[in-house]
CSV table of C-alpha atoms and ligand atoms in Angstrom, one decimal:
chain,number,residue,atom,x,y,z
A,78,UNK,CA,64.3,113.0,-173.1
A,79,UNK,CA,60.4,113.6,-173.8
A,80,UNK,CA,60.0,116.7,-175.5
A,81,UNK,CA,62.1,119.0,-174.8
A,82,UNK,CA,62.7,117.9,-170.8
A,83,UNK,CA,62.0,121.4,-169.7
A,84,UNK,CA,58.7,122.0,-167.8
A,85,UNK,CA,58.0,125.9,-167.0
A,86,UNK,CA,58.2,125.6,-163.0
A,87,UNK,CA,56.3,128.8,-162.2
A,88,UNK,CA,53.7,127.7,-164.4
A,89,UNK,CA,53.2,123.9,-163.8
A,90,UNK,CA,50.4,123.5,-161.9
A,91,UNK,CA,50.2,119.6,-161.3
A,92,UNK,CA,47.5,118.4,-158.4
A,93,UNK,CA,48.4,119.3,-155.1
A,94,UNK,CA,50.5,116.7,-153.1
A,95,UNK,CA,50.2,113.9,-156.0
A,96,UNK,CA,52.6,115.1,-158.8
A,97,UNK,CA,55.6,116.6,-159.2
A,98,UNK,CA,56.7,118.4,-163.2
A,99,UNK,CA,58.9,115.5,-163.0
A,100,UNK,CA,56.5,113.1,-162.7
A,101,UNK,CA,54.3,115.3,-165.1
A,102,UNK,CA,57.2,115.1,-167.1
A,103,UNK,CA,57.5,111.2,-166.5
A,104,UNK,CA,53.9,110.8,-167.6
A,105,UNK,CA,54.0,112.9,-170.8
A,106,UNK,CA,56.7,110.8,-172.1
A,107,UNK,CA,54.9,107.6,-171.1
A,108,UNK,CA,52.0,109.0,-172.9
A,109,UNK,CA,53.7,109.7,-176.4
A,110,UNK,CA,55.0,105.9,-176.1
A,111,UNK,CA,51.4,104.8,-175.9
A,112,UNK,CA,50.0,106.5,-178.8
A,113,UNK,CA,52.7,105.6,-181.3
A,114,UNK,CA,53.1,102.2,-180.3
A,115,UNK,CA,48.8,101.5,-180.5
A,116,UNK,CA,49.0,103.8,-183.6
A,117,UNK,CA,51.4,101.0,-184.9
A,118,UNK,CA,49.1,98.2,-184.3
A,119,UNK,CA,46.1,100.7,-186.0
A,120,UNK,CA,48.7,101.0,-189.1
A,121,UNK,CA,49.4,96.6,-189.5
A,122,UNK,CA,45.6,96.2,-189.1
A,123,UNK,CA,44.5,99.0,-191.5
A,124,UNK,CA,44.7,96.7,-194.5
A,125,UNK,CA,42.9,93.7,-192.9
A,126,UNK,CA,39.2,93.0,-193.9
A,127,UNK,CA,37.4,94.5,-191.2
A,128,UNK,CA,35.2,92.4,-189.2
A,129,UNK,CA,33.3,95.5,-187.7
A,130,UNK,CA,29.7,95.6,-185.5
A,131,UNK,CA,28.1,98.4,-184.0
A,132,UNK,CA,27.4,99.7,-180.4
A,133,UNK,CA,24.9,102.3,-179.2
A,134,UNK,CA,23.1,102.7,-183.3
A,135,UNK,CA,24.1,101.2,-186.4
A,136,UNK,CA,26.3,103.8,-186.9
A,137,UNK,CA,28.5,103.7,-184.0
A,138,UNK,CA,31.0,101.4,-185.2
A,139,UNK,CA,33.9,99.4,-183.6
A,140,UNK,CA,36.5,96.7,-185.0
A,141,UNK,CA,38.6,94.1,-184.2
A,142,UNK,CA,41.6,96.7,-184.5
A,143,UNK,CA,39.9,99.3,-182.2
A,144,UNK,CA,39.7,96.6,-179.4
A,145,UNK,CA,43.6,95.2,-180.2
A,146,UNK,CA,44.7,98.7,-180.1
A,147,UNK,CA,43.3,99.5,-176.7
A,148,UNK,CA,44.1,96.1,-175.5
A,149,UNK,CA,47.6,96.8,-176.1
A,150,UNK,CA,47.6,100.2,-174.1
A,151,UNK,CA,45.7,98.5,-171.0
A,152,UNK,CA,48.4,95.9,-171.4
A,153,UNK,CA,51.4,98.4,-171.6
A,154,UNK,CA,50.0,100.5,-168.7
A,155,UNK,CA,49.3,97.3,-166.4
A,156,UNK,CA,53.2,96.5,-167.4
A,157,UNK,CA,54.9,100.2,-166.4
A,158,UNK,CA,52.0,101.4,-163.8
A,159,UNK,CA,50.1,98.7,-162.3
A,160,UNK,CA,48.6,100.9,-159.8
A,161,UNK,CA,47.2,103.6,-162.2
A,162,UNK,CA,43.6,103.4,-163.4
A,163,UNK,CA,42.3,103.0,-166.7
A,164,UNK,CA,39.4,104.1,-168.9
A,165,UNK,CA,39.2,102.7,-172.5
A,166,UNK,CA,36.4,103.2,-175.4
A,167,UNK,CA,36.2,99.9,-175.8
A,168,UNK,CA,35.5,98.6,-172.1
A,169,UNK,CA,39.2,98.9,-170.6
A,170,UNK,CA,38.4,100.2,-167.4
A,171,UNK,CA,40.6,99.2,-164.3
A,172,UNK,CA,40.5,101.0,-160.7
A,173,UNK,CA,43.9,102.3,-159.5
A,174,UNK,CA,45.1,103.2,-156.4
A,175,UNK,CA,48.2,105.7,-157.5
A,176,UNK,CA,45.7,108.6,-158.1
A,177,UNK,CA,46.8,108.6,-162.0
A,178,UNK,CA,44.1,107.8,-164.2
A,179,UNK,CA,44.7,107.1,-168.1
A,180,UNK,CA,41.5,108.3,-170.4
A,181,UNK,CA,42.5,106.3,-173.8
A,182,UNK,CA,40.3,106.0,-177.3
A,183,UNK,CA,42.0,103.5,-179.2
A,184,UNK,CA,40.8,105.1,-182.6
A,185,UNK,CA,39.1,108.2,-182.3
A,186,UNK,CA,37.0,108.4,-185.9
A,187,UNK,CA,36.4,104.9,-186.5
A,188,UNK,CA,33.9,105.6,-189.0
A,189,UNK,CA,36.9,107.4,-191.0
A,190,UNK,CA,38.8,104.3,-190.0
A,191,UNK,CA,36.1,102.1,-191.6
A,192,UNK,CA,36.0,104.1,-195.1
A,193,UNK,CA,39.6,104.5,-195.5
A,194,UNK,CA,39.7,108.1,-194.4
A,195,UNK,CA,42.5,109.1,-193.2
A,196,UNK,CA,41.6,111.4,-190.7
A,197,UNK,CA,41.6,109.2,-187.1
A,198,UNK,CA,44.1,109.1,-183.9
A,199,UNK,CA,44.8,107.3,-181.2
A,200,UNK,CA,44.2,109.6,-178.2
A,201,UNK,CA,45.8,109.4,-174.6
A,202,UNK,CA,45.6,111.2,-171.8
A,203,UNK,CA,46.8,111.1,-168.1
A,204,UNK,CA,45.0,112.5,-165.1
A,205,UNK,CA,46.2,112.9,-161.7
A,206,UNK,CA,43.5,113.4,-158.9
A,207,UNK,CA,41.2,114.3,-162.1
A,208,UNK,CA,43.4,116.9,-163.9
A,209,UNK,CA,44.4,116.2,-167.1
A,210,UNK,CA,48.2,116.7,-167.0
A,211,UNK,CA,50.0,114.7,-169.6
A,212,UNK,CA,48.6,113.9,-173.4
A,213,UNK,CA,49.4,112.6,-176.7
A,214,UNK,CA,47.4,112.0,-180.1
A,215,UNK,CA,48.4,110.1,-183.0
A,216,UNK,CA,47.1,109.8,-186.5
A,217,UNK,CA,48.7,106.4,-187.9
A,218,UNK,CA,48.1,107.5,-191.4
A,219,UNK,CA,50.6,110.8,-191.5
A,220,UNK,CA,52.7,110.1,-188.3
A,221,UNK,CA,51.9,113.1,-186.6
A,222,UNK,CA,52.3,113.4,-183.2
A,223,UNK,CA,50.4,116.2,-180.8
A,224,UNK,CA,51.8,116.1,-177.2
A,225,UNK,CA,51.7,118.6,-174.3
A,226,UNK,CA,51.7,118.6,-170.7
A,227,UNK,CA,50.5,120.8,-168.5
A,228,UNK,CA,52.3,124.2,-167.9
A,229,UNK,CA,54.8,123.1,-171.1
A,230,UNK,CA,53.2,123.9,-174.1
A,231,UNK,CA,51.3,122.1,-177.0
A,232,UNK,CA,53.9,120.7,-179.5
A,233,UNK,CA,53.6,118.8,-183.0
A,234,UNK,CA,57.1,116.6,-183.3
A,235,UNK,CA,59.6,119.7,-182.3
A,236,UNK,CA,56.9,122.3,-183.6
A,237,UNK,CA,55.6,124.2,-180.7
A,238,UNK,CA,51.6,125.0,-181.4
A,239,UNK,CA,50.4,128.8,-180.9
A,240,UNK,CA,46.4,128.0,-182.0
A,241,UNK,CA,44.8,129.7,-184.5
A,242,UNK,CA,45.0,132.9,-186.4
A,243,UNK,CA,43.4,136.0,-185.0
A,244,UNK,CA,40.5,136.0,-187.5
A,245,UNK,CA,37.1,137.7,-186.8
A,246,UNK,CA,34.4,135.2,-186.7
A,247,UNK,CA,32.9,135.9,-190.3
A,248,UNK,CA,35.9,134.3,-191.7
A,249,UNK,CA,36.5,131.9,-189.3
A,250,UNK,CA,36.4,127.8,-190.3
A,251,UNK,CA,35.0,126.1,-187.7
A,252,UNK,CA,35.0,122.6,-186.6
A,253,UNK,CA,32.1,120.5,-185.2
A,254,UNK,CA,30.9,117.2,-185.1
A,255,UNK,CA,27.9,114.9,-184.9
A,256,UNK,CA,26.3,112.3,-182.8
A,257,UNK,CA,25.4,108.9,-183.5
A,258,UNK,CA,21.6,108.7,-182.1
A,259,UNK,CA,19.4,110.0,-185.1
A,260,UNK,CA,17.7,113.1,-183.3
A,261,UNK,CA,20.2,114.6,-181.6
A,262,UNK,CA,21.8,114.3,-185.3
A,263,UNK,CA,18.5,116.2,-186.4
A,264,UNK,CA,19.3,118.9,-183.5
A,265,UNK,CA,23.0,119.3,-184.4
A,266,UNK,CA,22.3,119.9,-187.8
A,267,UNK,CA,20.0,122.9,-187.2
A,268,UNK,CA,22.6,124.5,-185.0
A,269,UNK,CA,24.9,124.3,-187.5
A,270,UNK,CA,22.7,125.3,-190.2
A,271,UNK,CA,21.8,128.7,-188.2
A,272,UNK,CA,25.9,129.1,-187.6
A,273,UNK,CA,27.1,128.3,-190.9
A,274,UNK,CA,25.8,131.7,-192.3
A,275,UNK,CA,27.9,133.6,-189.1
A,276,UNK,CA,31.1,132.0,-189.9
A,277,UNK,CA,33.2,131.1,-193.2
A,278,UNK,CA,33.0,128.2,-193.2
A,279,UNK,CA,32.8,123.9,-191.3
A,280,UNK,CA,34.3,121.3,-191.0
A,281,UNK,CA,33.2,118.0,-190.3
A,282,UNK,CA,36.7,116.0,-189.8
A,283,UNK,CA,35.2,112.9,-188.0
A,284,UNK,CA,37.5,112.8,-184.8
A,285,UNK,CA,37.5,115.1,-182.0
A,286,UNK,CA,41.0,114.4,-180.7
A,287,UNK,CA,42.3,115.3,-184.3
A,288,UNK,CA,39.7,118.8,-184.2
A,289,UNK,CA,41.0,119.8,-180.9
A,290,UNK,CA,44.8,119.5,-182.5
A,291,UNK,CA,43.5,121.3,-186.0
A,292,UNK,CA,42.5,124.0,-183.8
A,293,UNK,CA,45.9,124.1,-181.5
A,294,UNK,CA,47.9,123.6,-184.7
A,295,UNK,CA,45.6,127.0,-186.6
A,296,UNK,CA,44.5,124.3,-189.0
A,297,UNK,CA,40.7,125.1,-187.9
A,298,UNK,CA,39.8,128.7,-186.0
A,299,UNK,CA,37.6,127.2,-183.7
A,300,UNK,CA,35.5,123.8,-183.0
A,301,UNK,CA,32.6,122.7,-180.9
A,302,UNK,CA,31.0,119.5,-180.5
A,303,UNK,CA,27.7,118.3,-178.1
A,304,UNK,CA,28.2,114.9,-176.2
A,305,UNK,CA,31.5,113.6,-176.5
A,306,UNK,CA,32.7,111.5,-174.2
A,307,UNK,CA,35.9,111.7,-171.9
A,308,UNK,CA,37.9,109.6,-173.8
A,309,UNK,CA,37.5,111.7,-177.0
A,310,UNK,CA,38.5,115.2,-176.0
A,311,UNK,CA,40.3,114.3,-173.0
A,312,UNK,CA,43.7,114.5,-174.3
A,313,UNK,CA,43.1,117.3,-177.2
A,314,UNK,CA,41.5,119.4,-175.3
A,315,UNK,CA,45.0,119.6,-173.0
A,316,UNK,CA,46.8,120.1,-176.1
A,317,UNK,CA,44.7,123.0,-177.2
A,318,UNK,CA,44.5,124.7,-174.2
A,319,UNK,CA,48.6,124.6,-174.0
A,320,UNK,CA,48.5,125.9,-177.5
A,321,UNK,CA,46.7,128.9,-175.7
A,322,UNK,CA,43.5,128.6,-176.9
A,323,UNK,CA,40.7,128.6,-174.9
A,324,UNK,CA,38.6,125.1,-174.2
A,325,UNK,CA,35.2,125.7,-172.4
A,326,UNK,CA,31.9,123.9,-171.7
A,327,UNK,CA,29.9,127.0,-172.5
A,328,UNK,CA,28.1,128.9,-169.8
A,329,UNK,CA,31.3,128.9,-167.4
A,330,UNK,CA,31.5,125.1,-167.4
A,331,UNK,CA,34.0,122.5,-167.5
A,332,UNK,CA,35.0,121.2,-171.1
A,333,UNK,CA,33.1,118.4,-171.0
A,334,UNK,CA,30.2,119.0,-169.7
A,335,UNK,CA,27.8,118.7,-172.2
A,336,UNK,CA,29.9,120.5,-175.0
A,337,UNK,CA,33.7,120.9,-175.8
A,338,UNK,CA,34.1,124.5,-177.7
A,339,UNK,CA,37.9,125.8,-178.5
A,340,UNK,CA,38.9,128.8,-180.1
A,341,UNK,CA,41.7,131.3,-180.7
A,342,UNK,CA,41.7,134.0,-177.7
A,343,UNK,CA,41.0,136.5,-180.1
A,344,UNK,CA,37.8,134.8,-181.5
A,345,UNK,CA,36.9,132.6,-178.2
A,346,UNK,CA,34.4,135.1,-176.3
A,347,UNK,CA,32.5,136.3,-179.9
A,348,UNK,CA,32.2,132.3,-181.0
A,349,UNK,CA,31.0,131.5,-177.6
A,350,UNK,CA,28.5,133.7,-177.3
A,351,UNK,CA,27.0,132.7,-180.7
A,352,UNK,CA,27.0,129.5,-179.6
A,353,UNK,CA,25.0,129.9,-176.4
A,354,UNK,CA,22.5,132.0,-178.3
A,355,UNK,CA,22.6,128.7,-180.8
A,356,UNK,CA,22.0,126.4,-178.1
A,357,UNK,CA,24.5,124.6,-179.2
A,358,UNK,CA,24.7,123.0,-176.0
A,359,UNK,CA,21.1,122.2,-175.4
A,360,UNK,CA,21.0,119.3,-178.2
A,361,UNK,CA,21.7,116.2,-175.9
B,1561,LIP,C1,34.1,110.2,-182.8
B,1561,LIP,C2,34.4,111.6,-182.4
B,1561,LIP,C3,33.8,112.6,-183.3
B,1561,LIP,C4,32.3,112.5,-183.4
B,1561,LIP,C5,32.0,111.1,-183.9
B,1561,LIP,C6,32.6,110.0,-183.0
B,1561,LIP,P1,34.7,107.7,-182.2
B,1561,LIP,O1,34.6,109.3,-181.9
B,1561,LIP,O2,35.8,111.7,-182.2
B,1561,LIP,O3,34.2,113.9,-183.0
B,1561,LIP,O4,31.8,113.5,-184.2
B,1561,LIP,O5,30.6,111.0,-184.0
B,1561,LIP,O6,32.0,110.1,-181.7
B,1561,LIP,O7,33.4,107.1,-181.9
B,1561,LIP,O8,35.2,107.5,-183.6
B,1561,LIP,O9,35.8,107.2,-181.2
C-alpha cells in the first residue's frame, strides 16, 4: 500500500470528472516507483567517467546518465500507462490521450551530479487535466524519499512534513538558485545581494526539487528561484504545498510563472513582499 493508503476525502480535490483519490492514490504510488527505480540507475552510473556536453551555455550540463535515467522512466511509463503523456528534461516528450501527464527531471542538479555533490534528485510528478496531483523526489546519494499527493500530506519515508519553523524573516535561511545564461546570472545575484542583509542567511543547494523538499521538511525557511522550468519544481512544489507551506508565483500568480517562492505560513506574506519589492521576479 503507497504511503499510508488513506487519502483525506473531504480534502482531496483531484480534476473534475478525470480522477478519483483512488486513482490519485494509484498515481502517487506509481510515482514513488519511478523515482527510486531511475534513482537506481543515477546510483550504478555515478562512478562511471562521465561523458558530459552542454545545452543552452556551457554551463548547462547533461550526461549520458541523465538521458539513461529519463529513458528508463519514459520506458516504464509507456509499459504501465501507455495512454499518459510525458514531459522529460532531456527531450522525453510523448502526447497522451488519458488526460494524465507525467513532468519528470531525470537529475535535477546535474552540475552537483558532475562534481560529486551530493545534493541532486530525481523528480516526478503526475498531472491530471494540468493539476499536479501525485509526486515523488529522490536523492540517490542518501535514499531519501519526498512524496505527497494531493489532499494527503507531504511525507519523507513514514515522516509526515509540517514546513518550516515559524521564524521572523531576519533569521530566516533562505533558499534560491541561479540561471545558466550569464546576465540573468548578473541580475540574480543583485537580488540576492540586496536580500541577503533582510534575512539570516542563503542557500545555494543546486536543485530545486531537493529546495522545495528542504523547505517542506523545515530544513530551509523559505526559497525562491527565477526561471525554472516545469520539470524542476513540478513535483516539489506539490510536496511543499502539502507540507502546508505556501508555493506562489509572486503577484497572485501561478508557481511557475516566472518565479517559484515557498515559505512557512508564518513567514510567507513578509518574504513575499520583500521579494516583489526586490524584483526578484523581474530578472528573466
Ligand atoms: C537545476 C535546478 C536548480 C537551478 C540550476 C539548474 P538541472 O536544474 O534544479 O534549482 O538553480 O541552475 O537549473 O538543470 O540541474 O536539472
Amino acid at each position: 500500500m503507497w504511503c499510508d493508503g488513506r487519502v483525506n476525502e473531504d480534502v482531496a480535490r483531484p480534476a473534475a470528472g478525470a480522477s478519483t483519490t483512488a486513482d490519485v492514490g494509484r498515481l502517487g504510488g506509481f510515482a514513488v516507483e519511478l523515482a527510486e527505480g531511475a534513482a537506481e540507475v543515477v546510483r550504478r552510473g555515478a562512478d562511471r567517467a562521465l561523458a558530459t556536453t552542454s545545452k543552452s551555455t556551457s554551463t548547462d550540463l547533461v550526461t549520458e546518465v541523465d538521458r539513461a535515467s529519463e529513458r528508463w522512466l519514459v520506458d516504464r511509463i509507456r509499459e504501465r500507462r501507455p495512454d499518459d503523456a510525458v514531459l522529460g528534461e532531456e527531450g522525453g516528450e510523448r502526447p497522451g490521450s488519458s488526460g494524465v501527464r507525467w513532468l519528470v527531471d531525470p537529475i535535477d542538479g546535474t552540475v552537483n551530479f558532475v562534481l560529486g555533490i551530493p545534493a541532486y534528485a530525481v523528480s516526478v510528478a503526475a498531472e491530471i487535466d494540468g493539476e499536479v496531483v501525485a509526486a515523488a523526489v529522490c536523492n540517490p546519494v542518501t535514499g531519501e524519499v519526498f512524496r505527497a499527493t494531493r489532499g494527503s500530506g507531504a511525507w519523507l519515508g513514514e515522516q509526515r512534513l509540517h514546513g518550516p519553523r515559524a521564524v521572523p524573516l531576519e533569521r530566516a535561511v533562505v533558499g534560491t538558485g541561479f540561471g545558466y545564461d550569464r546576465e540573468r546570472r548578473d541580475r540574480q545575484g543583485r537580488v540576492a545581494a540586496r536580500l541577503l542583509p533582510l534575512v539570516a542567511d542563503l542557500r545555494r543547494i543546486g536543485s530545486a526539487a531537493l529546495d522545495l523538499c528542504a523547505v517542506a521538511s523545515g530544513r530551509l525557511d523559505a526559497y525562491f528561484e527565477a526561471g525554472l522550468n516545469e520539470w524542476d519544481y513540478a513535483a516539489g512544489a506539490l510536496i511543499a504545498a502539502e507540507a502546508g507551506c505556501v508555493v506562489t508565483g509572486l503577484r497572485g500568480r501561478r508557481p511557475g510563472d516566472g518565479i517559484v517562492a515557498a515559505g512557512g505560513p508564518a513567514l510567507a506574506r513578509d518574504f513575499f513582499d520583500l521579494l516583489e519589492r526586490l524584483g526578484a521576479d523581474e530578472v528573466l
